[in-house]
Every structure is written in structure tokens, then in C-alpha cells.
PDB file of C-alpha atoms in Angstrom:
ATOM      1  CA  UNK A  13    -124.804 205.534  57.864  1.00  0.00           C
ATOM      2  CA  UNK A  14    -126.813 206.629  55.164  1.00  0.00           C
ATOM      3  CA  UNK A  15    -126.767 206.114  51.454  1.00  0.00           C
ATOM      4  CA  UNK A  16    -126.080 208.695  48.612  1.00  0.00           C
ATOM      5  CA  UNK A  17    -127.032 208.016  45.162  1.00  0.00           C
ATOM      6  CA  UNK A  18    -125.157 210.340  42.711  1.00  0.00           C
ATOM      7  CA  UNK A  19    -125.161 210.565  38.900  1.00  0.00           C
ATOM      8  CA  UNK A  20    -122.228 212.125  37.115  1.00  0.00           C
ATOM      9  CA  UNK A  21    -122.359 212.934  33.361  1.00  0.00           C
ATOM     10  CA  UNK A  22    -119.684 213.791  31.026  1.00  0.00           C
ATOM     11  CA  UNK A  23    -119.551 215.998  27.718  1.00  0.00           C
ATOM     12  CA  UNK A  24    -117.019 215.629  25.112  1.00  0.00           C
ATOM     13  CA  UNK A  25    -114.931 218.813  24.559  1.00  0.00           C
ATOM     14  CA  UNK A  26    -112.627 218.211  21.887  1.00  0.00           C
ATOM     15  CA  UNK A  27    -111.225 214.944  22.758  1.00  0.00           C
ATOM     16  CA  UNK A  28    -111.512 215.435  26.244  1.00  0.00           C
ATOM     17  CA  UNK A  29    -114.397 214.025  28.584  1.00  0.00           C
ATOM     18  CA  UNK A  30    -115.495 217.117  31.160  1.00  0.00           C
ATOM     19  CA  UNK A  31    -117.487 216.342  34.075  1.00  0.00           C
ATOM     20  CA  UNK A  32    -120.591 217.893  34.655  1.00  0.00           C
ATOM     21  CA  UNK A  33    -121.864 218.914  37.989  1.00  0.00           C
ATOM     22  CA  UNK A  34    -122.963 215.817  39.679  1.00  0.00           C
ATOM     23  CA  UNK A  35    -126.850 215.226  40.464  1.00  0.00           C
ATOM     24  CA  UNK A  36    -128.417 213.541  43.610  1.00  0.00           C
ATOM     25  CA  UNK A  37    -131.146 211.061  43.662  1.00  0.00           C
ATOM     26  CA  UNK A  38    -133.295 209.629  46.250  1.00  0.00           C
ATOM     27  CA  UNK A  39    -133.040 205.929  45.509  1.00  0.00           C
ATOM     28  CA  UNK A  40    -131.175 203.531  43.170  1.00  0.00           C
ATOM     29  CA  UNK A  41    -134.208 203.279  40.848  1.00  0.00           C
ATOM     30  CA  UNK A  42    -134.384 207.243  40.582  1.00  0.00           C
ATOM     31  CA  UNK A  43    -130.658 207.461  39.757  1.00  0.00           C
ATOM     32  CA  UNK A  44    -130.632 204.842  37.186  1.00  0.00           C
ATOM     33  CA  UNK A  45    -133.844 206.369  35.441  1.00  0.00           C
ATOM     34  CA  UNK A  46    -132.009 209.946  35.676  1.00  0.00           C
ATOM     35  CA  UNK A  47    -128.804 208.372  34.216  1.00  0.00           C
ATOM     36  CA  UNK A  48    -130.865 207.070  31.212  1.00  0.00           C
ATOM     37  CA  UNK A  49    -132.531 210.336  30.820  1.00  0.00           C
ATOM     38  CA  UNK A  50    -129.375 212.187  30.837  1.00  0.00           C
ATOM     39  CA  UNK A  51    -127.609 209.416  28.571  1.00  0.00           C
ATOM     40  CA  UNK A  52    -129.522 210.674  25.037  1.00  0.00           C
ATOM     41  CA  UNK A  53    -127.718 214.315  25.698  1.00  0.00           C
ATOM     42  CA  UNK A  54    -124.503 213.475  27.129  1.00  0.00           C
ATOM     43  CA  UNK A  55    -121.298 211.794  26.117  1.00  0.00           C
ATOM     44  CA  UNK A  56    -121.572 209.519  29.288  1.00  0.00           C
ATOM     45  CA  UNK A  57    -123.243 208.756  32.598  1.00  0.00           C
ATOM     46  CA  UNK A  58    -122.515 206.788  35.319  1.00  0.00           C
ATOM     47  CA  UNK A  59    -124.743 206.348  38.560  1.00  0.00           C
ATOM     48  CA  UNK A  60    -123.421 205.043  41.744  1.00  0.00           C
ATOM     49  CA  UNK A  61    -124.521 204.763  45.518  1.00  0.00           C
ATOM     50  CA  UNK A  62    -121.935 205.068  48.505  1.00  0.00           C
ATOM     51  CA  UNK A  63    -122.493 204.557  52.150  1.00  0.00           C
ATOM     52  CA  UNK A  64    -121.373 207.704  53.949  1.00  0.00           C
ATOM     53  CA  UNK A  65    -121.226 208.179  57.685  1.00  0.00           C
ATOM     54  CA  UNK A  66    -121.608 211.898  58.340  1.00  0.00           C
ATOM     55  CA  UNK A  67    -120.545 211.529  62.050  1.00  0.00           C
ATOM     56  CA  UNK A  68    -116.959 210.433  60.877  1.00  0.00           C
ATOM     57  CA  UNK A  69    -116.808 211.837  57.365  1.00  0.00           C
ATOM     58  CA  UNK A  70    -116.268 208.538  56.005  1.00  0.00           C
ATOM     59  CA  UNK A  71    -117.382 207.342  52.915  1.00  0.00           C
ATOM     60  CA  UNK A  72    -117.277 203.482  51.465  1.00  0.00           C
ATOM     61  CA  UNK A  73    -116.398 202.325  48.205  1.00  0.00           C
ATOM     62  CA  UNK A  74    -118.946 203.447  45.436  1.00  0.00           C
ATOM     63  CA  UNK A  75    -120.906 200.908  44.090  1.00  0.00           C
ATOM     64  CA  UNK A  76    -121.887 201.406  40.408  1.00  0.00           C
ATOM     65  CA  UNK A  77    -125.723 201.280  39.563  1.00  0.00           C
ATOM     66  CA  UNK A  78    -125.195 201.619  35.874  1.00  0.00           C
ATOM     67  CA  UNK A  79    -122.836 202.904  33.251  1.00  0.00           C
ATOM     68  CA  UNK A  80    -123.612 204.401  30.001  1.00  0.00           C
ATOM     69  CA  UNK A  81    -121.804 205.791  26.789  1.00  0.00           C
ATOM     70  CA  UNK A  82    -118.081 206.779  26.836  1.00  0.00           C
ATOM     71  CA  UNK A  83    -116.523 207.489  30.533  1.00  0.00           C
ATOM     72  CA  UNK A  84    -113.123 208.450  31.805  1.00  0.00           C
ATOM     73  CA  UNK A  85    -110.527 205.485  31.754  1.00  0.00           C
ATOM     74  CA  UNK A  86    -110.340 203.655  35.217  1.00  0.00           C
ATOM     75  CA  UNK A  87    -113.438 205.433  36.701  1.00  0.00           C
ATOM     76  CA  UNK A  88    -114.187 203.434  39.830  1.00  0.00           C
ATOM     77  CA  UNK A  89    -111.469 200.903  38.594  1.00  0.00           C
ATOM     78  CA  UNK A  90    -113.380 199.954  35.762  1.00  0.00           C
ATOM     79  CA  UNK A  91    -112.051 197.129  33.773  1.00  0.00           C
TER      80      UNK A  91
END
């Protein structure tokens, strides 16, 4: 298994949040730093990690590293 670190940003188009292309990072710290940089120009950003087993194509539940700004409701069962 390996860990993937993903940063997903969103832009507000009208009243709808639209996802940008996701970005990858090499570590949790890098993912959080990139999310913080993107936050200045995006409506919302979330960084998360996920354990991935490439051999069986299985993914564990994502672990949120940081949330910034406005995000779609229910994203990763957000409370």
C-alpha cells in the first residue's frame, strides 16, 4: 500500500462550486502548503490523504488534512 496526497480546489461559477483538476503532493506537509497557497485565489480548497493498494485497486477512506473556504456540502461526510 502507498499513500496518496491530493489537493482539490473549487471555483465559484455563479452560485455553483466547480471542481478544478486535482493536484498531487509528495507529503502531507506539501499538500497542506499547496492548499494554503491555492486558497488565496480559489473559493475553497481541501487537502486529503488516502491509502491506495494498486495491486487490488482498493482505496481506504480519505483522511482530511485541511479544509479552507467554501466547499461543496457533504464533501467527505463533512459535518
